Each structure stands twice: as structure tokens, then as C-alpha cells.
Coordinates of C-alpha atoms in Angstrom, one line a residue:
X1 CA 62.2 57.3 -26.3
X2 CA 58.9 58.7 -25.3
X3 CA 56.7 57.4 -22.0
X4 CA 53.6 56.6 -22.6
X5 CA 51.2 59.0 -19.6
X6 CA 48.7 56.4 -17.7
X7 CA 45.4 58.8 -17.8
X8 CA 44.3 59.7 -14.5
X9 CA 40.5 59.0 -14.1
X10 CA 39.8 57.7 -10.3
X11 CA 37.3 55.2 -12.4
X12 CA 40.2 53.4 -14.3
X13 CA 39.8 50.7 -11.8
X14 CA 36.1 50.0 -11.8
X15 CA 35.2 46.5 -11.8
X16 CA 31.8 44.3 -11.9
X17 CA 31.2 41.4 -10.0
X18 CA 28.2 39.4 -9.8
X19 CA 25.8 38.4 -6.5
X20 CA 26.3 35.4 -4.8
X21 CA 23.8 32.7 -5.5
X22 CA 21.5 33.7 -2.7
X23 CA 21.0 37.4 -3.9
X24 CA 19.6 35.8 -7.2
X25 CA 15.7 36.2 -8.4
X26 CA 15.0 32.5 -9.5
X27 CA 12.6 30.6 -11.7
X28 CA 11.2 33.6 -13.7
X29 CA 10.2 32.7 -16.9
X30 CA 11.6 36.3 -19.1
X31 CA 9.6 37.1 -21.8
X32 CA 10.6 35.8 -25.5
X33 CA 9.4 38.6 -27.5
X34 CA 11.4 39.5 -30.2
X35 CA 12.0 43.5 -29.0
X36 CA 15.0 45.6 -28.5
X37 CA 13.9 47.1 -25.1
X38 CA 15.9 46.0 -21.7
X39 CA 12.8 44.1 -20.3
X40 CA 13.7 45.2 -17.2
X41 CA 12.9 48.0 -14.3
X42 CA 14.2 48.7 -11.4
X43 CA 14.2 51.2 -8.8
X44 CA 15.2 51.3 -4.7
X45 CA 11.9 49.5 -3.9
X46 CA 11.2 47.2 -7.0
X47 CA 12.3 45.2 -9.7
X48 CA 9.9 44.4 -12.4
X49 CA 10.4 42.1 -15.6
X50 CA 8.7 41.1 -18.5
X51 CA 7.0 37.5 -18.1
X52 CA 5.8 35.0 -20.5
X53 CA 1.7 35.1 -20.5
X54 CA -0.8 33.0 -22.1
X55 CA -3.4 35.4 -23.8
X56 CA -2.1 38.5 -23.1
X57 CA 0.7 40.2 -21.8
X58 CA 2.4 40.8 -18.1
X59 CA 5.2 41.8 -16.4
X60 CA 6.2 40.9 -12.3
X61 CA 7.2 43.0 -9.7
X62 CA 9.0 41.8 -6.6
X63 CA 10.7 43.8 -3.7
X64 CA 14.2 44.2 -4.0
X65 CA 14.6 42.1 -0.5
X66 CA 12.4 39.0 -2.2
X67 CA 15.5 37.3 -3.6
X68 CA 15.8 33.2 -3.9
X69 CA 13.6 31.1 -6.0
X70 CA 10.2 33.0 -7.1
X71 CA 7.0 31.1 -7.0
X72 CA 5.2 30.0 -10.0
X73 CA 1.8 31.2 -8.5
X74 CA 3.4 34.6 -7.2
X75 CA 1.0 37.5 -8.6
X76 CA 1.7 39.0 -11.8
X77 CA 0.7 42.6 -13.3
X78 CA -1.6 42.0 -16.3
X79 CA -4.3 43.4 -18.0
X80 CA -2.5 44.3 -21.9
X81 CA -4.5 41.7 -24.3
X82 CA -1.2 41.6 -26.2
X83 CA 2.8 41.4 -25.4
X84 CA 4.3 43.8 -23.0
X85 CA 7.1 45.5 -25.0
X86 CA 8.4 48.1 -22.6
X87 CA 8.0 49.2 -18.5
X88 CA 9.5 51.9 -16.6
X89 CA 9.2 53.2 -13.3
X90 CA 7.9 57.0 -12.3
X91 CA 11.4 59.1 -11.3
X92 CA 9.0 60.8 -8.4
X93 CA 7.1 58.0 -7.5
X94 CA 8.5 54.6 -6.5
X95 CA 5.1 53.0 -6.3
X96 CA 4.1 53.8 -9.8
X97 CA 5.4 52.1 -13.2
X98 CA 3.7 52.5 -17.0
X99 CA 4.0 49.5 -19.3
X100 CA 3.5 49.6 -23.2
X101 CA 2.1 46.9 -25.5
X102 CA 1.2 45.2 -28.8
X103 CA -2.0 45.7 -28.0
X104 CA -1.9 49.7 -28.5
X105 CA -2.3 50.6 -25.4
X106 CA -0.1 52.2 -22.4
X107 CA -1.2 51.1 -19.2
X108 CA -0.3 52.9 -15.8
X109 CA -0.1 51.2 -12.6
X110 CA 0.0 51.9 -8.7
X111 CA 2.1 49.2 -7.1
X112 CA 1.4 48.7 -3.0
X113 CA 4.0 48.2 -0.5
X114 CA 3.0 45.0 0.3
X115 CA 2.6 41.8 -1.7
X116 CA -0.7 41.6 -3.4
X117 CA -2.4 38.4 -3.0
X118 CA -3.4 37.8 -6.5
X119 CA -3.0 39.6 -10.0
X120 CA -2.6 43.1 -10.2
X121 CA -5.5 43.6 -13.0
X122 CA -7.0 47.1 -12.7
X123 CA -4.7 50.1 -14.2
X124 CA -5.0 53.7 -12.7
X125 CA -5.5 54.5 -16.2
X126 CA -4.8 53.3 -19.5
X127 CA -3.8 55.8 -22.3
X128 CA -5.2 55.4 -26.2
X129 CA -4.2 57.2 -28.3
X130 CA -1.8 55.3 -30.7
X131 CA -2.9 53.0 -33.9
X132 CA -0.1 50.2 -33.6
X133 CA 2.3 48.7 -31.1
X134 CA 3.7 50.7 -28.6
X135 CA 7.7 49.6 -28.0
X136 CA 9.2 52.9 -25.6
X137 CA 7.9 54.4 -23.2
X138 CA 10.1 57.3 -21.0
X139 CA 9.0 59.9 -17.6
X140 CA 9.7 62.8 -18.3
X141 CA 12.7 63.8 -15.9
X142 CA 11.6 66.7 -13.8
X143 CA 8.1 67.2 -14.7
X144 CA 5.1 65.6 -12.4
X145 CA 2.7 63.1 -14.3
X146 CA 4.6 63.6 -18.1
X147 CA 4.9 59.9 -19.9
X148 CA 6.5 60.0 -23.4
X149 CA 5.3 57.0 -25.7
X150 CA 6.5 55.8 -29.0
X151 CA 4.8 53.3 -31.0
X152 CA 5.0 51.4 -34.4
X153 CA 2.5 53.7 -36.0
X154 CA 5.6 56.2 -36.0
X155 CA 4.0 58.8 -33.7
X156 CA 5.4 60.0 -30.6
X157 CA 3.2 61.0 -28.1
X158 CA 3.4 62.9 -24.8
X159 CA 1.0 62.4 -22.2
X160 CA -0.4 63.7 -18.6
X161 CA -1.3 60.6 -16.4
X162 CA -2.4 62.9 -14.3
X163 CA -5.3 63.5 -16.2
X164 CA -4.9 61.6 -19.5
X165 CA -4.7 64.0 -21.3
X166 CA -2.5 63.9 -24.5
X167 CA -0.2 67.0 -24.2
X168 CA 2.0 67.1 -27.5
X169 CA 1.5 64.5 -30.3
X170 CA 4.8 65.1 -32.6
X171 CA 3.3 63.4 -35.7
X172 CA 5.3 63.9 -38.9
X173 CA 8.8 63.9 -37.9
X174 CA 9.5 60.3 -38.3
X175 CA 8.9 58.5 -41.4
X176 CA 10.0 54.6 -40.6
X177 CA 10.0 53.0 -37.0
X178 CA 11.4 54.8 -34.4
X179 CA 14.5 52.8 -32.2
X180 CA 14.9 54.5 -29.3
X181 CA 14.2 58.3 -27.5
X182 CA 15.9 60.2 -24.7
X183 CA 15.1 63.2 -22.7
X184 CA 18.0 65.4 -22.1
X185 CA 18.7 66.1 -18.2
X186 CA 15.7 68.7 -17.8
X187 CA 13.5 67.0 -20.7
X188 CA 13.4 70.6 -22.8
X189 CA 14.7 68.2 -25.8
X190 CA 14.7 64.8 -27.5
X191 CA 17.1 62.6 -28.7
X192 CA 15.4 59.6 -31.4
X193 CA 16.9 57.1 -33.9
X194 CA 14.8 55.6 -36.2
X195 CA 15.0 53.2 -39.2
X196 CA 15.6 55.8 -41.8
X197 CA 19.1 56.2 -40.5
X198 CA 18.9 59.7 -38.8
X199 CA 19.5 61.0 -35.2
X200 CA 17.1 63.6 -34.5
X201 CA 16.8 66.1 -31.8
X202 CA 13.6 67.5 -31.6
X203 CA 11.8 70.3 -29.4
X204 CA 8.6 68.7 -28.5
X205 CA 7.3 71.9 -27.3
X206 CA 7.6 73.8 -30.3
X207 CA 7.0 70.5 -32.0
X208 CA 10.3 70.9 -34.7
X209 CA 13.8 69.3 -35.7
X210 CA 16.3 71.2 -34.3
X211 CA 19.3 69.3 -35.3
X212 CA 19.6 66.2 -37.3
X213 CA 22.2 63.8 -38.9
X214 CA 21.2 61.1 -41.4
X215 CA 23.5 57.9 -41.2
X216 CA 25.1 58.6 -37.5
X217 CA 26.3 55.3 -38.1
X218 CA 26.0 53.6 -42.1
X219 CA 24.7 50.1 -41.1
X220 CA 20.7 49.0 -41.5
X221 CA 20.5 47.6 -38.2
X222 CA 19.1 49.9 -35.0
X223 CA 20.8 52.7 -33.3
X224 CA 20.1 54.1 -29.9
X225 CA 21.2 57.4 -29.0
X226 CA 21.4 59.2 -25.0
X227 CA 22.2 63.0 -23.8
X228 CA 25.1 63.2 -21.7
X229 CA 25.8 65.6 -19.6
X230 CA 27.6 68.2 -21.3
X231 CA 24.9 68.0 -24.2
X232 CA 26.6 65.7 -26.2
X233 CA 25.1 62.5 -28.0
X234 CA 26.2 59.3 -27.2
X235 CA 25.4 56.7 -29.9
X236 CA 25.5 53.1 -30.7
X237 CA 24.6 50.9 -34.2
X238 CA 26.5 49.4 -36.7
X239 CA 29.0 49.9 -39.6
X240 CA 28.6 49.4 -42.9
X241 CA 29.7 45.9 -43.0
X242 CA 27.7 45.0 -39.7
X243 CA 30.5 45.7 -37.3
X244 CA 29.5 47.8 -34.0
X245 CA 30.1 50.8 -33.5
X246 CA 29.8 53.9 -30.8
X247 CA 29.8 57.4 -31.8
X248 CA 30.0 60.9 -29.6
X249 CA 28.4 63.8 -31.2
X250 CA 28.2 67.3 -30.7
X251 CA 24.5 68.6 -31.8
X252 CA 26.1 71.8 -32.6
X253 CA 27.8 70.7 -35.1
X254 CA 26.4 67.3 -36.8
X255 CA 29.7 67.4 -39.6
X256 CA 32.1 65.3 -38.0
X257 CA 31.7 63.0 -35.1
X258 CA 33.5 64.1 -31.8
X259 CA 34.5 60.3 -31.2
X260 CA 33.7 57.4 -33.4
X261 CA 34.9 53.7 -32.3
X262 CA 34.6 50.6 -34.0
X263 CA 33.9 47.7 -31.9
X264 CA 33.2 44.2 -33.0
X265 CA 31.2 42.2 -35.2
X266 CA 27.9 40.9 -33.6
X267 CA 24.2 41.4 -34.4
X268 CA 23.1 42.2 -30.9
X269 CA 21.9 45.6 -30.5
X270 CA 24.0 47.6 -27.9
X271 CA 22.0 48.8 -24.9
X272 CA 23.7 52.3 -23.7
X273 CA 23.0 53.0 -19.5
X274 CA 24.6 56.3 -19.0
X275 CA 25.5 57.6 -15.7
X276 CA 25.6 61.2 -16.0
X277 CA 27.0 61.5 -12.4
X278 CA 30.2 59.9 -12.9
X279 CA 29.9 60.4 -17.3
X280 CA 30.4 56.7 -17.7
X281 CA 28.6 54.6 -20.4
X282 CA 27.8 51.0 -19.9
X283 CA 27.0 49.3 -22.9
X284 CA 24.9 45.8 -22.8
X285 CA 24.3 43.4 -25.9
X286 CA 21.5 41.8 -25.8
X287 CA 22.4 38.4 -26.7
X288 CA 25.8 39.3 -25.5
X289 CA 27.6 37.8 -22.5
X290 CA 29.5 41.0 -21.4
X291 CA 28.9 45.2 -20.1
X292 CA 31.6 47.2 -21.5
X293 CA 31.9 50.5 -19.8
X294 CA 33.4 53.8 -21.4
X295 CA 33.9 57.4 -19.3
X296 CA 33.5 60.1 -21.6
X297 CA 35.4 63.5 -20.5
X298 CA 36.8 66.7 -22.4
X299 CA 39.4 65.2 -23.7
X300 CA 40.7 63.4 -26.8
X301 CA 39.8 60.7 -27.2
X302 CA 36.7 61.6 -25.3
X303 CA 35.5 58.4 -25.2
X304 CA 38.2 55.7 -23.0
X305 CA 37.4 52.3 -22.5
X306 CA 37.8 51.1 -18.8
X307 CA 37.0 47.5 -19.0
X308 CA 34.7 44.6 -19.7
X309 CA 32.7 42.7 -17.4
X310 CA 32.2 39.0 -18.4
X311 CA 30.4 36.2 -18.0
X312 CA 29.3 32.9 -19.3
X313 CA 25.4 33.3 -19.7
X314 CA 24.0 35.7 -22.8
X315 CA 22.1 38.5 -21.1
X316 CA 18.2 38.6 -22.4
X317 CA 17.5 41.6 -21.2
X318 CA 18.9 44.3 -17.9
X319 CA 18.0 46.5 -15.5
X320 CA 19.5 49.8 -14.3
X321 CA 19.2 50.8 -11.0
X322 CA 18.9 54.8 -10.8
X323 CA 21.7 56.3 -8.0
X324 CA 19.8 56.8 -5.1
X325 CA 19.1 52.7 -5.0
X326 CA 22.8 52.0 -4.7
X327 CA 25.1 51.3 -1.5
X328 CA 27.2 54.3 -0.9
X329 CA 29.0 52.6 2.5
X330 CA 30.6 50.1 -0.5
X331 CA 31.6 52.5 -3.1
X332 CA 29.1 50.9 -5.2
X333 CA 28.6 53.3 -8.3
X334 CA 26.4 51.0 -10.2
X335 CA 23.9 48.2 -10.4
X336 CA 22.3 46.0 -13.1
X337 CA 20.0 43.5 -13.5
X338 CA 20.8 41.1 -15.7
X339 CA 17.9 38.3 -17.0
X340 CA 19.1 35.4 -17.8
X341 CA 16.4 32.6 -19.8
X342 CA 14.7 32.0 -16.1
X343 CA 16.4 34.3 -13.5
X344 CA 17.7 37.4 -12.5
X345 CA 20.8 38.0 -11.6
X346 CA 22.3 41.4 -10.0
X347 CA 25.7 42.8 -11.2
X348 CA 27.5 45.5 -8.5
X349 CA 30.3 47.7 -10.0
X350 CA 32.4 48.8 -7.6
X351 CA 35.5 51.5 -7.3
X352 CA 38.2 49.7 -5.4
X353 CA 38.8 52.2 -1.8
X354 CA 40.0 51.5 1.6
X355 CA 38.4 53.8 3.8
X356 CA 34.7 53.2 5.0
X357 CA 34.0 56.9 5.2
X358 CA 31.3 58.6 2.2
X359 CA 33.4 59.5 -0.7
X360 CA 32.4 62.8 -2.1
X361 CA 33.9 62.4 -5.3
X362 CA 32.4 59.2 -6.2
X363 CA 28.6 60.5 -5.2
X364 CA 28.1 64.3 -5.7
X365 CA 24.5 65.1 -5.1
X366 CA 22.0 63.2 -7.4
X367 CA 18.2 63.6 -9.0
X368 CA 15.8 63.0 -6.0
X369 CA 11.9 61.6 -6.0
X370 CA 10.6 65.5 -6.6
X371 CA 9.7 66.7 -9.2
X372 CA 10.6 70.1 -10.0
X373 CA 7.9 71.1 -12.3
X374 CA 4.1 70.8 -12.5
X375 CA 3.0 69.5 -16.2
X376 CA 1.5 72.1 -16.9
X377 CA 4.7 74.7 -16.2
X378 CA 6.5 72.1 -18.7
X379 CA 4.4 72.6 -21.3
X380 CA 3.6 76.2 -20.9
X381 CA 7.6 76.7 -21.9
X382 CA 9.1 76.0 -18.2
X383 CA 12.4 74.3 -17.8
X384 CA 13.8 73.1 -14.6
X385 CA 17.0 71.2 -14.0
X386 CA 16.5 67.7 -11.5
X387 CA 15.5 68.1 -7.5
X388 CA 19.0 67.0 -6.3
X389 CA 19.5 65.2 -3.0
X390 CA 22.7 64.0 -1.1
X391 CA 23.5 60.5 -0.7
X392 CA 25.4 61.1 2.2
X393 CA 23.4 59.4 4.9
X394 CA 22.1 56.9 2.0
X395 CA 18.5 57.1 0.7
X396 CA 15.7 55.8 2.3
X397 CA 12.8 55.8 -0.1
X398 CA 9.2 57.3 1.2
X399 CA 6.3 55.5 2.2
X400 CA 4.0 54.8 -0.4
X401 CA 2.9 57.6 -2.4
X402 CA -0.7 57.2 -4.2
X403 CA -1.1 58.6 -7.8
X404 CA -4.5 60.3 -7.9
X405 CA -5.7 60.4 -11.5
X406 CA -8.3 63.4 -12.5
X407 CA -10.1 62.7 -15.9
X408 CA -10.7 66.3 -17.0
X409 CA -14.4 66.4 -18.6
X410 CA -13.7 66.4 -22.5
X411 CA -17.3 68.0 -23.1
X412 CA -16.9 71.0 -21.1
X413 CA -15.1 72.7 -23.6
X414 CA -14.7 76.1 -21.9
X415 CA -11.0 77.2 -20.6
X416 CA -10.0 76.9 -17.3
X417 CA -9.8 79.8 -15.2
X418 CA -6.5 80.8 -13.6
X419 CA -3.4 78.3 -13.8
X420 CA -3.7 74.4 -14.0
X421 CA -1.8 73.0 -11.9
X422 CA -1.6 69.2 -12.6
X423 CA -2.4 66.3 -10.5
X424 CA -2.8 66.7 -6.3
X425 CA -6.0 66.3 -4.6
X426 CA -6.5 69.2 -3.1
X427 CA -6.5 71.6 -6.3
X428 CA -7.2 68.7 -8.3
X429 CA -10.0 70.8 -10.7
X430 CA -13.7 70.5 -10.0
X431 CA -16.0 70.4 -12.7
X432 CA -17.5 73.7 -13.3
X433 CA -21.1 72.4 -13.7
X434 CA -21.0 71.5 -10.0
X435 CA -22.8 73.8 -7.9
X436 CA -23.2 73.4 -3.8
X437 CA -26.1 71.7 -4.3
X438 CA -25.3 69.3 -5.7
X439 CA -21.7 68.3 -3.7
X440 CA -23.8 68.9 -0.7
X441 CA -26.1 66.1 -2.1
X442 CA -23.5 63.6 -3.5
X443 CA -21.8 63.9 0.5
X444 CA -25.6 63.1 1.6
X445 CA -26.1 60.1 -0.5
X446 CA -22.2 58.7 0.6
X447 CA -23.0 59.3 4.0
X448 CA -26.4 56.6 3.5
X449 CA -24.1 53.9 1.6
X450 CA -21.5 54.0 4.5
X451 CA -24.4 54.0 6.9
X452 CA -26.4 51.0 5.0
X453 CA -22.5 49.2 5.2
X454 CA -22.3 49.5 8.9
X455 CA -25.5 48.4 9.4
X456 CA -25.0 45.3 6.9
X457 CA -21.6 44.8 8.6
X458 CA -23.1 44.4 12.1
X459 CA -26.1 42.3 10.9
X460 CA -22.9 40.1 9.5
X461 CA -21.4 39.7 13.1
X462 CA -24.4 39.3 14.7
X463 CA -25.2 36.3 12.5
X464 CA -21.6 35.1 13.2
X465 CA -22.0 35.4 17.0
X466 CA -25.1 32.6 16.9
X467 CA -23.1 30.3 14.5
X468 CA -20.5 30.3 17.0
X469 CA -22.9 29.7 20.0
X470 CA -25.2 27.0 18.3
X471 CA -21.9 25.2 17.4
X472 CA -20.7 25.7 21.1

């Protein structure tokens, strides 16, 4: 009679557990748009969500500290004429989140420390460059500035907000609507799904298919795909007869699946959060009222189930805090955001210990807020793995960092000379037609304004000094 071996994984015991009450984000109204993104950002300074808008689209952002009930007049971020579809916060800038539309348009946005006093309207810079709704939007993970976008016109592009500048346009590799894209850990590759039933992974920089597989998974309805971090594919869709299913896949060899599990029978699309750190998977319905969570390792069956979190309310969209947000002192190796019809509502998954002390093996070092590559070493052929950082201590995040944007002049047409470098401003590039003169007079004519506002400014107070004394 044969034993059956308990597997030893030190995340068997993983569990969820929701916030109290308090820790809630209350009376948001969640956007009703009928689109498979997670509606949801969140970082260690912010969380931002989609909102209902009348005439046009927007989403909010509130500090991670301003929990309880939200107020109805509490600023929102808008300026897209049309729905938001999909946000996402900078990986090397905390301040700084892009948002994609209906309308066409990406928009880019700084975000201040503080709580703005009314509507955030005026984008560092908006990005055109697509003919029909824009639905994903992805940062690039180790390159400064670099925003991938996807839109309904079937076009991916890849962008430098630094400059706005369109870096790669990867035109005719998708024929239908494209589900979902994924940058591989140092962003040298692409994972997409897209209605014509094939996974793709794609070199942007040499703009070709390096691997495909048509019908990953048999059913009509959308897939989504993520790297993990031994280079495999992680997938989820649906079966022939509608049932869902999550497939492992090797992109050296598209044949056979490594793993392939049948789940359940539901039309939500499953939302995959992978956590390259610890290799676990979390997978989030929308529509659904659970997060299943998988590790994937070496060995068969390469994908194991650890358990379900469940609770009573569907989930209409979630967030994903990246590692760096989370609390190391609890042994907290994950955090969602889960929007409910008009609230937010975090989840904390937790490995059970008893000591208080940092536990190595739960948090070995993890992507930092540097980049590790200019834009323009990315596209020139550079690849650089993630800026790690410890979590030892925990992770403060900086002060506010501002993005400085530097339109490069479309009609000067002659190359640069010497290496671009992309986005500071202090070898942010000048334009060539300016000579000395004319700097010298552009610092003349600031140096009037500033002195025609100081003199308006005191003319001001002076004015205000006899009001106060005639009504004295």
C-alpha cells in the first residue's frame, strides 16, 4: 500500500483574508464599461480606479492611507472625451500613471503628493498615434520613459513619454483584436493573445514572430497570457465547450503543453497576477467571487493548486500591489484590490510564521524604482535585467519625482549628434537652431515677466494694506 508524499512548498499554507471594515475605500462609483482590463492600479503611494463620468472618461487616485468613505466631490483625473479602458502606474516613478481610452488617445499624468483641490485636467502629454480604442497599456520593465499601447485598430505601439516619440509600431502581426500583452522580466520580448486564437511572442525590436501557437486554448472567448520566470508562458481561456482552462507552455517548443488544467465552467475571463518572486499565479474572475492561487515550479505537475480565497461579493475589477508596497514585518506576500459595485476592498495573503524576524526566503531581493536602461539603450538592442533592492528594512518610497517631458522638434530633420540619452533635464537635448543669442535673450525677456510679477504682486499688497486700514 503506497503513501501518498505531501509536496513540500513553504507556500502550501498561504491564505487570504480581507481588511476590516475600516481599511475599506467607500462610496466609489467603479466604472461599468464593458472591458476585460482589472480597472484597477496600485502602487506603495496610490491606488487609482476607474470611475463612472458623465461626458467623458476618468479614473481617481487616493493615497493608500485615505481609507473610509470617499467623498462624492473628491477630485478626479479627467481629460479622455471617451471611457477610460485601462491605467497603470510607472515601475520607476510612483507619481506617474498613463491611462488609455475610447477616445484614441493615451494620456500621461504626474500625480502630486498632496491632495489636489480640484480635477486633475492637464496631461504631461497625451500620445496619438492609434485609429480606434485603446484597451492595454504596459511600462516597459527596466527601461526609463517606454509605454507599450494596444488598441482596437490591432496595432501595437511602443512609445517614449519622454519625448513622445513613437519608438516601434509593430503593425501587421495581429489580424483580429488583440486580448492581452506582457513584457518578459527585462522587456527584450512579448507575450499577446488575440481573437484569432494564437499566443504570439514577438521581438519588438526586430519587429518579428518568434514563436507562436494557434488555439493555446480551443474556446472563442479571450485568453491572456504572462512570462514567468523561468521563460515559460502561463495562460488562461477556455475550452472548447466553454469550460476554463490554464495552460503552461514552453516557447521552445509550442507542440505540447507543459501543464494544461481544466477548471470550471463560467464566462468570466480569468485575470492572471503572477508573482515571479515566489512563482505563484493568482487568478481573478471578473464577475467571480473568488482568487485561486497556483505555484508553478520544475516539477510535474508544474502547476499545484494551493487554495481558493472566497467571498460573497463578485469582484468588478482588482488591483495588484507590486512587492515593494507590501508589509514584510507580517509575512505579507501579496495584496489585491478588489472593486466591488461602489467600494474597494483590500485582500492581504499571508504565509502563516511565528517569528517576527525578516524571512529571507519569503522576500529575496525584488525590482526597485530604477530603471536600469535609458530608452534609447533599449531600443538600440540593450537588455538589462530589473534594479533589485532588499526589503529587509521595508521600502520607503521617494519623494516626489517630476517627469520632465522634451518634445523633440519633428521639423529639424537632421540626426542627433553623439548618443541620446532619453529624458533628464540636464542633457535633456537643445534644439540645434538655438544659438547664444538667442538663450541669452529668452533668459532676458524671463527675467522682465518675473520682474513685472513682483512688481504687480507688491502693488497687490499694497492695495490690501489700505483695505485693511480704511476698514479699521
Amino acid at each position: 500500500m503506497s503513501r501518498r508524499v505531501v509536496r513540500q512548498s513553504k507556500f502550501r499554507h498561504v491564505f487570504g483574508q480581507a481588511a476590516k471594515a475600516d481599511q475599506n475605500y467607500e462610496d466609489i462609483r467603479v466604472s461599468k464599461v464593458t472591458w476585460d482590463s482589472s480597472f484597477c492600479a496600485v502602487n506603495p503611494k496610490f491606488l487609482a480606479i476607474i470611475v463612472e463620468a458623465g461626458g467623458g472618461g476618468a479614473f481617481i487616485v487616493l493615497t493608500l492611507a485615505k481609507t473610509g468613505r470617499v467623498d462624492k466631490n473628491y477630485p478626479l483625473v479627467t481629460g479622455h472625451t471617451a471611457p477610460v479602458l485601462d491605467i497603470d502606474w510607472c515601475p520607476h516613478n510612483d507619481n506617474v500613471i498613463a491611462s488609455a481610452s475610447d477616445d484614441t488617445t493615451i494620456m500621461v499624468w504626474q500625480i502630486p503628493d498632496y491632495t489636489p483641490v480640484r480635477n486633475i485636467t492637464e496631461p504631461i502629454i497625451t500620445l496619438e498615434g492609434h485609429s480606434k480604442r485603446v484597451g492595454i497599456i504596459t511600462w516597459h520593465p527596466t527601461a526609463r520613459n517606454v509605454l507599450l499601447s494596444a488598441g482596437g485598430d490591432n496595432v501595437i505601439i511602443i512609445w517614449n513619454v519622454g519625448t513622445g516619440e513613437v519608438l516601434l509600431s509593430l503593425d501587421d502581426m495581429h489580424p483580429d483584436v488583440i486580448h492581452s500583452v506582457c513584457w518578459n522580466s527585462n522587456g527584450s520580448l512579448l507575450a499577446t493573445t488575440c481573437k484569432d486564437k494564437t499566443l504570439r511572442i514577438i521581438d519588438p525590436r526586430k519587429g518579428q514572430v518568434v514563436a507562436e501557437r494557434f488555439a493555446a486554448h480551443e474556446g472563442m472567448r479571450p485568453m491572456r497570457a504572462v512570462f514567468t520566470r523561468q521563460g515559460h508562458i502561463f495562460t488562461t481561456g477556455f475550452t472548447r465547450m466553454s469550460q476554463r482552462e490554464l495552460g503552461l507552455w514552453d516557447p521552445n517548443n509550442f507542440e505540447e503543453p507543459v501543464a494544461l488544467q481544466e477548471m470550471d465552467t463560467s464566462n468570466g475571463v480569468l485575470l492572471p497576477f503572477y508573482d515571479p518572486d515566489s512563482s505563484i499565479v493568482y487568478l481573478c474572475g471578473k464577475g467571480d467571487s473568488s482568487i485561486r492561487y497556483f505555484e508553478i515550479t520544475d516539477e510535474p505537475p508544474f502547476v499545484h493548486y494551493l487554495n481558493t480565497f472566497s467571498s460573497k461579493e463578485p469582484q468588478r475589477g482588482m488591483g495588484f500591489m507590486p512587492k515593494r508596497g507590501l508589509d514584510v514585518s507580517k509575512c505579507e506576500i501579496a495584496r489585491f484590490y478588489k472593486l466591488h459595485e461602489r467600494k474597494c476592498e483590500p485582500i492581504i495573503m499571508t504565509v502563516p510564521r511565528k517569528s517576527d524576524l525578516f524571512q529571507d526566503d519569503l522576500y529575496p531581493d525584488t525590482p526597485g524604482p530604477e530603471p536600469a536602461l535609458e530608452a534609447d539603450e533599449w531600443v538600440s538592442g540593450q537588455d538589462a535585467e530589473p534594479v533589485l533592492i532588499s526589503l529587509r528594512d521595508g521600502y520607503v518610497p521617494p519623494k516626489h519625482r517630476e517627469l520632465r517631458v522634451t518634445k523633440r522638434n519633428i521639423l529639424d530633420v537632421r540626426p542627433p549628434s553623439g548618443p541620446r540619452r532619453s529624458q533628464s533635464a540636464s542633457d535633456a537635448p537643445l534644439s540645434q537652431q538655438h544659438t547664444l543669442e538667442t538663450l541669452l535673450e529668452e533668459i532676458k525677456a524671463l527675467r522682465e515677466r518675473v520682474q513685472a510679477q513682483e512688481e504687480r504682486i507688491t502693488s497687490l499688497e499694497n492695495m490690501l494694506c489700505e483695505l485693511v486700514d480704511s476698514t479699521d
